[in-house]
CSV table of C-alpha atoms in Angstrom, one decimal:
chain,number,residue,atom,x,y,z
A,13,UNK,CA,0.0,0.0,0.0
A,14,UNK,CA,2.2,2.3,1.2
A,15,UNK,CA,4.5,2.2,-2.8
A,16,UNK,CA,0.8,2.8,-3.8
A,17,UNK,CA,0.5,5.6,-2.2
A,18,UNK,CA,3.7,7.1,-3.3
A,19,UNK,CA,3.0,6.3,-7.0
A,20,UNK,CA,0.0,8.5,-6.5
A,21,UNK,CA,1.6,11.2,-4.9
A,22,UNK,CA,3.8,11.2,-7.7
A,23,UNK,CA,1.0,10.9,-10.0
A,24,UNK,CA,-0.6,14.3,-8.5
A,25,UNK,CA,2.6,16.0,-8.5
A,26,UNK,CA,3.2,15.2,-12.2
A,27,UNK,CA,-0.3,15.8,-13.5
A,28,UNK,CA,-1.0,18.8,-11.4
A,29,UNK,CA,2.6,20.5,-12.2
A,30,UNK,CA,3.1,21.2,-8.6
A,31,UNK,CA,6.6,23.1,-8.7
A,32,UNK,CA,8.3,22.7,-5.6
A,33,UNK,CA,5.9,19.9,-4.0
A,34,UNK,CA,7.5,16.6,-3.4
A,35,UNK,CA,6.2,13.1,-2.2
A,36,UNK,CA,6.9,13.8,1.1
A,37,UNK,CA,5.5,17.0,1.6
A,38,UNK,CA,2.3,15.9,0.5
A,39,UNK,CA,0.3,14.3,4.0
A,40,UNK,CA,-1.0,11.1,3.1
A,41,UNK,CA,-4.0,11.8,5.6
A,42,UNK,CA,-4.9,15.2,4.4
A,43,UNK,CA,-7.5,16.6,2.6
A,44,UNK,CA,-6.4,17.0,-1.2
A,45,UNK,CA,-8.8,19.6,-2.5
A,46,UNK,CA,-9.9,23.1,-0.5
A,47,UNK,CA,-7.5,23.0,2.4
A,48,UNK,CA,-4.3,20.9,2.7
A,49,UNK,CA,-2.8,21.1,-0.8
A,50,UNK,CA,-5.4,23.8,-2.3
A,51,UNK,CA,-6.3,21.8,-5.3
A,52,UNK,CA,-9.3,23.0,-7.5
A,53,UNK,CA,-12.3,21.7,-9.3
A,54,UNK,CA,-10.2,21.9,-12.6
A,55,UNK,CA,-7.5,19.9,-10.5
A,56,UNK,CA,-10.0,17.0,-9.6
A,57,UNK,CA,-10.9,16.9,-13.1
A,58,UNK,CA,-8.0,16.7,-14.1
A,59,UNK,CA,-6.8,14.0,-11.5
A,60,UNK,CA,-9.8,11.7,-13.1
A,61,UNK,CA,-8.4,11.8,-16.4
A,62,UNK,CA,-5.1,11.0,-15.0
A,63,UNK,CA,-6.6,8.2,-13.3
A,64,UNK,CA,-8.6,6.8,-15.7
A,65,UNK,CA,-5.4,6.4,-18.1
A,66,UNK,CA,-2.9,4.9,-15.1
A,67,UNK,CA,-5.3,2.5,-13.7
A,68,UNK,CA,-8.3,2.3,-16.0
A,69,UNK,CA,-11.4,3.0,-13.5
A,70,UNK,CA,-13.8,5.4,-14.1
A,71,UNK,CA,-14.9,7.8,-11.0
A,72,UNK,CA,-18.3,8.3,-10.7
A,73,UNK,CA,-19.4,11.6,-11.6
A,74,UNK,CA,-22.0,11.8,-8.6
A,75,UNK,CA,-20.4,14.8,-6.6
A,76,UNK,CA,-20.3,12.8,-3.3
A,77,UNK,CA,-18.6,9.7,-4.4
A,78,UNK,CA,-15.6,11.8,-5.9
A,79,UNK,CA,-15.3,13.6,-3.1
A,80,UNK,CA,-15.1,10.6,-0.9
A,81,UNK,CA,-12.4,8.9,-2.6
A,82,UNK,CA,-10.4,12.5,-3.1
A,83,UNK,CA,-10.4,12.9,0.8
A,84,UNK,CA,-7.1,12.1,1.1
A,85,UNK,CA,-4.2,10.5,-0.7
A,86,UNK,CA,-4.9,7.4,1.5
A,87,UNK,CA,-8.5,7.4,1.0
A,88,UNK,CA,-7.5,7.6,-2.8
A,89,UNK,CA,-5.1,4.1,-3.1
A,90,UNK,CA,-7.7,2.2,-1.2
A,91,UNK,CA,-10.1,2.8,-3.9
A,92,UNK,CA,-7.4,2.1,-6.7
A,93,UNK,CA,-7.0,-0.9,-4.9
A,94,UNK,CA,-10.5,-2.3,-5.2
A,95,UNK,CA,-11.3,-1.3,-8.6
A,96,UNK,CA,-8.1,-0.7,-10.5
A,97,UNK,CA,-7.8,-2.6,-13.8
A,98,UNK,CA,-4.3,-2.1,-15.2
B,10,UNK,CA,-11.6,64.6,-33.8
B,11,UNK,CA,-8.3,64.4,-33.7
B,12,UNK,CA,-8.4,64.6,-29.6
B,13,UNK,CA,-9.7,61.1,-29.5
B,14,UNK,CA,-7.0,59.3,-31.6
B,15,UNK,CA,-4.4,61.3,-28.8
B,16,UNK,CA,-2.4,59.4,-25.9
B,17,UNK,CA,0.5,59.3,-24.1
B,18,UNK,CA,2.4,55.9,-22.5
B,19,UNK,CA,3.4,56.4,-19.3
B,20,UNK,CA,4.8,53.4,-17.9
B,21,UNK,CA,6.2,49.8,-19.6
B,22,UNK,CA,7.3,46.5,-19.1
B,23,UNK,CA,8.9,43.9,-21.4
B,24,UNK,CA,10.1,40.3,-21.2
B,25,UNK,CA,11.9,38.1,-23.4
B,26,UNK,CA,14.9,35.3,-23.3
B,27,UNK,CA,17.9,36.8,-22.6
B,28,UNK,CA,16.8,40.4,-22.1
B,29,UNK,CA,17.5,41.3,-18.1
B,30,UNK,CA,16.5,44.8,-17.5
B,31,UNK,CA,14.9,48.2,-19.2
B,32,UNK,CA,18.6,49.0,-20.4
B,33,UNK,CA,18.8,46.4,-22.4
B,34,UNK,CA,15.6,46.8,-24.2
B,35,UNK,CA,16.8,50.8,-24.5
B,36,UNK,CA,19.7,48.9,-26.2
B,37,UNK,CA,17.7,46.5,-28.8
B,38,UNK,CA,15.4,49.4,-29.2
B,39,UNK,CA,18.3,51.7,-30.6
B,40,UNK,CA,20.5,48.9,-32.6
B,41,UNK,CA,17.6,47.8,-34.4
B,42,UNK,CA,18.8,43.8,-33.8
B,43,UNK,CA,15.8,41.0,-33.7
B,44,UNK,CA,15.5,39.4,-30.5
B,45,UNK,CA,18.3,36.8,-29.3
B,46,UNK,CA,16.7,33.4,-29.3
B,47,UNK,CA,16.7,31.9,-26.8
B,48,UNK,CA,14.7,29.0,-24.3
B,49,UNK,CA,14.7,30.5,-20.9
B,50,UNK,CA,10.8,30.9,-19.5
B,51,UNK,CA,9.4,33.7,-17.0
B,52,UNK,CA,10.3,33.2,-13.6
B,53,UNK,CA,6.9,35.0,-13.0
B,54,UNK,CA,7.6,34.5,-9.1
B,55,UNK,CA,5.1,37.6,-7.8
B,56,UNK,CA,2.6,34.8,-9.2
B,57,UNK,CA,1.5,32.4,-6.2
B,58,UNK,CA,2.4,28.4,-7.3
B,59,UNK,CA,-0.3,27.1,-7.4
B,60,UNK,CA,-1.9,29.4,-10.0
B,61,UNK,CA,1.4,29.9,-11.8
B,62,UNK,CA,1.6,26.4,-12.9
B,63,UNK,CA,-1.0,26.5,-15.4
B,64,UNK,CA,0.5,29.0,-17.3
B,65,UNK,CA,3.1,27.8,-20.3
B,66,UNK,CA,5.8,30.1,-21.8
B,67,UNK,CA,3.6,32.5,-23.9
B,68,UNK,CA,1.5,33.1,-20.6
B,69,UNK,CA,4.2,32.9,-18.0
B,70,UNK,CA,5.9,36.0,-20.7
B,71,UNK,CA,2.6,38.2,-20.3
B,72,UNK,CA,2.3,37.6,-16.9
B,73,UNK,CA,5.8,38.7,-15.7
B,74,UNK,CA,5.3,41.7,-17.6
B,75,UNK,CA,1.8,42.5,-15.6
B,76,UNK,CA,3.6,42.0,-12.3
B,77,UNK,CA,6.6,44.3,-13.4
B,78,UNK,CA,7.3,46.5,-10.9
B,79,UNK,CA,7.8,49.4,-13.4
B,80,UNK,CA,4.5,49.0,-15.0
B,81,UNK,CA,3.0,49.2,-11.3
B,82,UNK,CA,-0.6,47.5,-12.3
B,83,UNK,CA,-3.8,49.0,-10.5
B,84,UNK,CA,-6.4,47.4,-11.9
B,85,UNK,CA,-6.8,49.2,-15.1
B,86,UNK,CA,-9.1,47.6,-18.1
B,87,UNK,CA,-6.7,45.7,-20.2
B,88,UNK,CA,-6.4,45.0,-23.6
B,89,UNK,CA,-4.7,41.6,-24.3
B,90,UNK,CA,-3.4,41.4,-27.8
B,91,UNK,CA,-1.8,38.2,-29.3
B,92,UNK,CA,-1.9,36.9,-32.9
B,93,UNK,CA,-2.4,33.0,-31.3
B,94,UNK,CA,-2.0,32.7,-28.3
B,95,UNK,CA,-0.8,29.9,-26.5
B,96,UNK,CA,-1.7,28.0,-29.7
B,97,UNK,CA,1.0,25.0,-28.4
B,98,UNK,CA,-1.8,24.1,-26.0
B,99,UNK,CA,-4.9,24.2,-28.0
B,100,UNK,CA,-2.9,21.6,-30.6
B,101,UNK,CA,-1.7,19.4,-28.0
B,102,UNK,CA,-5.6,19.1,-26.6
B,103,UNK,CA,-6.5,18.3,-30.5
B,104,UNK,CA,-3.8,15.8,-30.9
B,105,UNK,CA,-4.4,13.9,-27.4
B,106,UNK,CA,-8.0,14.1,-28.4
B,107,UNK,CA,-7.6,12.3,-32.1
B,108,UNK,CA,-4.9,9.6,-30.3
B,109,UNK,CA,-6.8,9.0,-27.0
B,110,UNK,CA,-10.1,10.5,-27.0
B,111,UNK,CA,-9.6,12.0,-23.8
B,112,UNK,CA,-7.9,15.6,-23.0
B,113,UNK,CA,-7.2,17.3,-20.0
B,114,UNK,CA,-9.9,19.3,-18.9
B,115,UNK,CA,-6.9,21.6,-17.2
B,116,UNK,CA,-5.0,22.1,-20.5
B,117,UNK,CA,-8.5,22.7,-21.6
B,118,UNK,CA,-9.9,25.9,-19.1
B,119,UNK,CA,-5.9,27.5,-19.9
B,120,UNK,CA,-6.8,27.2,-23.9
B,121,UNK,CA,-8.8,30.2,-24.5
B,122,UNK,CA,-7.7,33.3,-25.5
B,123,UNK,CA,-8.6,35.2,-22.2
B,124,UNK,CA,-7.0,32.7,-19.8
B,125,UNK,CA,-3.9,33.9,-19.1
B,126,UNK,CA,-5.5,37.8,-18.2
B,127,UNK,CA,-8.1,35.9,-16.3
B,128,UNK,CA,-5.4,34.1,-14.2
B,129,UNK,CA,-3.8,37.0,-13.4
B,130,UNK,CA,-6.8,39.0,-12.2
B,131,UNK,CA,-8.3,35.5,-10.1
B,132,UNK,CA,-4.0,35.9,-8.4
B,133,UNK,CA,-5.0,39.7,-7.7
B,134,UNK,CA,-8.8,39.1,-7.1
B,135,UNK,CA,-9.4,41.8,-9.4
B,136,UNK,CA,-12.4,42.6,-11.6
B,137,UNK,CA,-10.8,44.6,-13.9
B,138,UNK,CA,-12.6,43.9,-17.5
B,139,UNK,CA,-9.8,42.5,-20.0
B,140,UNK,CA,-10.6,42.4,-23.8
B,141,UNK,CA,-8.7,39.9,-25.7
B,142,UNK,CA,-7.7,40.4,-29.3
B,143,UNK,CA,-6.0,37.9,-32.1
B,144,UNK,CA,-5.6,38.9,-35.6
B,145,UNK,CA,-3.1,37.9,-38.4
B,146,UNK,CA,-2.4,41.6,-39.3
B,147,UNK,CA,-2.9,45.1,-37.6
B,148,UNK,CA,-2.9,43.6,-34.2
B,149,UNK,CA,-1.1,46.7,-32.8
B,150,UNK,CA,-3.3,49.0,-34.3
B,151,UNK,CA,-5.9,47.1,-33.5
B,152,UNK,CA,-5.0,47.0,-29.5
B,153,UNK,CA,-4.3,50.5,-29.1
B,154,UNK,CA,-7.8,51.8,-31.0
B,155,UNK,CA,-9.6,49.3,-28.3
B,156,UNK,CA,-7.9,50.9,-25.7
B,157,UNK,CA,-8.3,54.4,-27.0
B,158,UNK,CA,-12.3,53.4,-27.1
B,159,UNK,CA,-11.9,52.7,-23.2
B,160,UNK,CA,-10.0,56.1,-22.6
B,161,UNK,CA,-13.1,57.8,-24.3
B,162,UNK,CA,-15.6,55.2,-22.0
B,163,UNK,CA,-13.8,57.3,-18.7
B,164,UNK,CA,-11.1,55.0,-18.4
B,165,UNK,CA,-8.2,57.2,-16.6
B,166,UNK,CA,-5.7,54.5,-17.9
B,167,UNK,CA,-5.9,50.9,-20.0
B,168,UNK,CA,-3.0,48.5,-20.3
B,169,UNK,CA,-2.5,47.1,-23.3
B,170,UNK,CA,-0.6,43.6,-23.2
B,171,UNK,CA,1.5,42.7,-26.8
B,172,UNK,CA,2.9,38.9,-26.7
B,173,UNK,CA,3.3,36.1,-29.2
B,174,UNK,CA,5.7,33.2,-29.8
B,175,UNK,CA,6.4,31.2,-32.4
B,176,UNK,CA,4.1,28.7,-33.9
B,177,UNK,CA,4.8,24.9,-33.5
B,178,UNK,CA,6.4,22.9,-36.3
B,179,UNK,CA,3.2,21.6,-37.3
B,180,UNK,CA,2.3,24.7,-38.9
B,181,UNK,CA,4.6,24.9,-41.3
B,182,UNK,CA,4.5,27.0,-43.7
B,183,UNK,CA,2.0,29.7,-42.0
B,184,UNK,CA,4.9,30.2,-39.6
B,185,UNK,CA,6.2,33.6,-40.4
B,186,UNK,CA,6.8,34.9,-37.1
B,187,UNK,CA,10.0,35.6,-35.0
B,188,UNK,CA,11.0,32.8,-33.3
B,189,UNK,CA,11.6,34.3,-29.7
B,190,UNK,CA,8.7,34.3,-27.0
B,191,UNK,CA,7.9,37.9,-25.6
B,192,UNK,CA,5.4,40.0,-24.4
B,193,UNK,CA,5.6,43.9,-23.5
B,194,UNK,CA,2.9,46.3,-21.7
B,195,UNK,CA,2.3,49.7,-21.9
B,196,UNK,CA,-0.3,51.9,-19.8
B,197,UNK,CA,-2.2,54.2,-22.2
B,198,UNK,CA,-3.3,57.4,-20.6
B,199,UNK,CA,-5.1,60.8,-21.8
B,200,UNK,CA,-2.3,62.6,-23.3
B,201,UNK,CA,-0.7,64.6,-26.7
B,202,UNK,CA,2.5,62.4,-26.8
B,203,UNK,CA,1.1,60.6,-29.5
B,204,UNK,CA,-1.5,60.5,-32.2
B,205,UNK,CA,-3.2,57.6,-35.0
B,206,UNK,CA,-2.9,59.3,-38.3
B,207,UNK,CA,-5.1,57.8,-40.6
B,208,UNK,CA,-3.6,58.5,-44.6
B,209,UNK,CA,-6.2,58.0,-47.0
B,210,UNK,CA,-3.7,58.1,-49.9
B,211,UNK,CA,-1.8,54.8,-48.9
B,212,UNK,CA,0.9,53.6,-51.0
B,213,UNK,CA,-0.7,51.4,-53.4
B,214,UNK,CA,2.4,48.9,-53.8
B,215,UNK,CA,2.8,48.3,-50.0
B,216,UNK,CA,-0.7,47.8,-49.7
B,217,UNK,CA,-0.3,44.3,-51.9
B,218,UNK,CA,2.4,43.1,-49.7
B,219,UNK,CA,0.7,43.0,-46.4
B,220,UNK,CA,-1.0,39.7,-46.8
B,221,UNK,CA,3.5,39.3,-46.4
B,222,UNK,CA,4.0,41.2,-43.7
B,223,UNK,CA,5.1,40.3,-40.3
B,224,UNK,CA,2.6,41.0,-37.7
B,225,UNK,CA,4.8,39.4,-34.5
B,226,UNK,CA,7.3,42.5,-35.9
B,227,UNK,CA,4.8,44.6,-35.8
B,228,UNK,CA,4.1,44.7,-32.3
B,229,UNK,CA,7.7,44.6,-31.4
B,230,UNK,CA,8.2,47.6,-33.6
B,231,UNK,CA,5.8,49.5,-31.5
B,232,UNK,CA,8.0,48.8,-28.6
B,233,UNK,CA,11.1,49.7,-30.4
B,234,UNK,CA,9.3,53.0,-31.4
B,235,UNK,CA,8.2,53.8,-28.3
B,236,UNK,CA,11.7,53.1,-26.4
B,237,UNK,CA,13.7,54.8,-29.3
B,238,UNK,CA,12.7,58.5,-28.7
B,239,UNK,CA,14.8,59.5,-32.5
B,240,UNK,CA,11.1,58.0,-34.8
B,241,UNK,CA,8.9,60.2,-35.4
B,242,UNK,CA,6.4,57.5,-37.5
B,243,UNK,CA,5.7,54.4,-37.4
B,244,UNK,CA,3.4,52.5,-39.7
B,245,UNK,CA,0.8,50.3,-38.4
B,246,UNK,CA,0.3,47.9,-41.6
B,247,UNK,CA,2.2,47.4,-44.3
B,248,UNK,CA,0.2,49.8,-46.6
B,249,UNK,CA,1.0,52.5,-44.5
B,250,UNK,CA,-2.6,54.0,-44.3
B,251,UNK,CA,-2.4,53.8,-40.6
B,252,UNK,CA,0.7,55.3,-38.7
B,253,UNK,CA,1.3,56.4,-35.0
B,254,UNK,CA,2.8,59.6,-34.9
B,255,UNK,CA,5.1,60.7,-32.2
B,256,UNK,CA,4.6,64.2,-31.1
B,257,UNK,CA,7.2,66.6,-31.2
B,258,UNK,CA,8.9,66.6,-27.9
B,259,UNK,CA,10.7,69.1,-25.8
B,260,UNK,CA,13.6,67.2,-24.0
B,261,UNK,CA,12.8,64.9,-21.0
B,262,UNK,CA,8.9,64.8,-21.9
B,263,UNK,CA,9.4,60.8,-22.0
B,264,UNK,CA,10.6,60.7,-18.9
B,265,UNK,CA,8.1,59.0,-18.0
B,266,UNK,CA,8.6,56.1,-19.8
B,267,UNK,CA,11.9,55.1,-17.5
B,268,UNK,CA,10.6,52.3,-16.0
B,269,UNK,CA,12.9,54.2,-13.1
B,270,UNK,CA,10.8,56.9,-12.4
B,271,UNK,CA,7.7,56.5,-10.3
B,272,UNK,CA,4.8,58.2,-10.3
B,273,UNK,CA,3.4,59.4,-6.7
């Protein structure tokens, strides 16, 4: 899990182009969008397209869904986990 | 009706590879020399991160002229003026979207013309209004008669942004632009410095030739104009119909245009 998780941190970095953010100054705990790393809407967008093409699974586009598996980067690899298919 | 088609520039900025201060674009402005080449990007570091990194070279150009120190921005209407763009982005979106289907919805939002103004006023959570032009030819004259139409609206100042780079391989033969990225500003005020001269008599011969001329010149040669107080006319197409006049000056009257000198 925990390579997992710093794949996807990678992933965000890369696809975001967050200048001077690396894997380990992103909080695997924290909130990815809003507060913690100030992410937008464009950003989760973004992050679903990313997604899609790394791990081939579809988020849902029902608001609350997306927004429980972008709470956090942990919250994120659990659900990679369970429906990832590449 | 001559009073409406009068101006003056007080202050400017200017950004391009290789070009460090206002000296040095004195210097290019009085040699007459094309811009160096070159691949280094705007720092842009008045810009926060996290809105900074959606901007690409073209945008990251403009936007370290709008933070410029010299050109001391206070939420003036601005008149954004580029012949493409950040065209790079728009064909990267339309060749990810014929190989893959999918494009990136955040290459997508940057890929209009009015993004990279927009970013810059979301960074200063300003509402200035911004008018974003793009033509092949008389871009120049062009920006500066929108801005003149905001002077008249009450404006007591516009900025007018100029920036282009060149066009991707993939265009080919259409490229017939300068190869360097840049982007200048200058702040348009109520003034007699100088004047649009419109010549109903153009010169027949140079009006055939424009579909030839270089646009991304033009713009810089309005720069070069303005820094190089020894022109007196520069012509805004290539048929000469339209020209900017510079008014006759007694000695230090462009002071203002030092990016050195402020303005209390």
């Amino acid at each position: 899990m925990s390579d997992l998780i710093d794949e996807i941190k990678t992933l965000i970095i890369e696809t975001l182009n967050l200048e001077d953010v690396t894997v380990a100054d992103i909080d695997t705990d924290a909130p990815l969008f809003g507060e913690g790393l100030g992410l937008d809407s464009i950003d989760a967008l973004e992050l679903g397209v990313a997604l899609h093409k790394r791990y081939g699974l579809t988020l849902s586009a029902e608001a609350e869904e997306a927004k429980e598996h972008f709470a956090s980067v942990r919250r994120l690899a659990e659900f990679v986990t369970e429906h990832r298919s590449r | 009706m001559t009073a409406l088609l009068e101006f003056s520039f007080r202050r400017w900025s200017a950004w391009a590879p290789a070009m460090t201060d206002a000296e040095d674009w004195q210097a290019w402005a009085r040699e007459g020399k094309p811009l160096g080449a070159g691949e280094e990007t705007a720092p842009v570091k008045a810009m926060p991160p996290l809105l900074r990194r959606r901007a690409h070279a073209l945008g990251r150009a403009a936007l370290e002229v709008l933070y410029a120190p010299t050109l001391a921005y206070a939420d003036q209407p601005m008149v954004f003026c580029s012949r493409h763009g950040e065209v790079s982005r728009s064909l990267a979106i339309q060749q990810a979207l014929a190989a893959e289907g999918r494009v990136s919805p955040q290459e997508f939002s940057m890929s209009v013309h009015n993004a990279v103004p927009g970013l810059f006023l979301i960074a200063r959570q300003s509402r200035a209004p911004v008018v974003a032009l793009a033509s092949e030819n008389r871009l120049a004259l062009s920006g500066m008669t929108e801005a003149l139409t905001q002077l008249a609206d009450g404006a007591s100042s516009v900025i007018l942004v100029f920036c282009d780079a060149s066009l991707p391989a993939l265009f080919g033969s259409f490229i017939n632009n300068e190869p360097t990225c840049f982007a200048f500003a200058l702040e348009m005020t109520a003034g007699k410095d100088y004047r649009l001269a419109y010549n109903e008599t153009p010169n027949e011969a140079a009006q055939a030739s424009e579909a030839s001329a270089l646009p991304a010149d033009s713009l810089l040669s309005l720069l070069r104009f303005v820094l190089d107080e020894s022109q007196h006319t520069l012509p805004l197409t290539a048929a000469a119909d339209w020209r900017l006049l510079r008014a006759p000056m007694q000695q230090g009257a462009l002071q203002g245009l030092t990016p050195e000198t402020s303005h209390a």
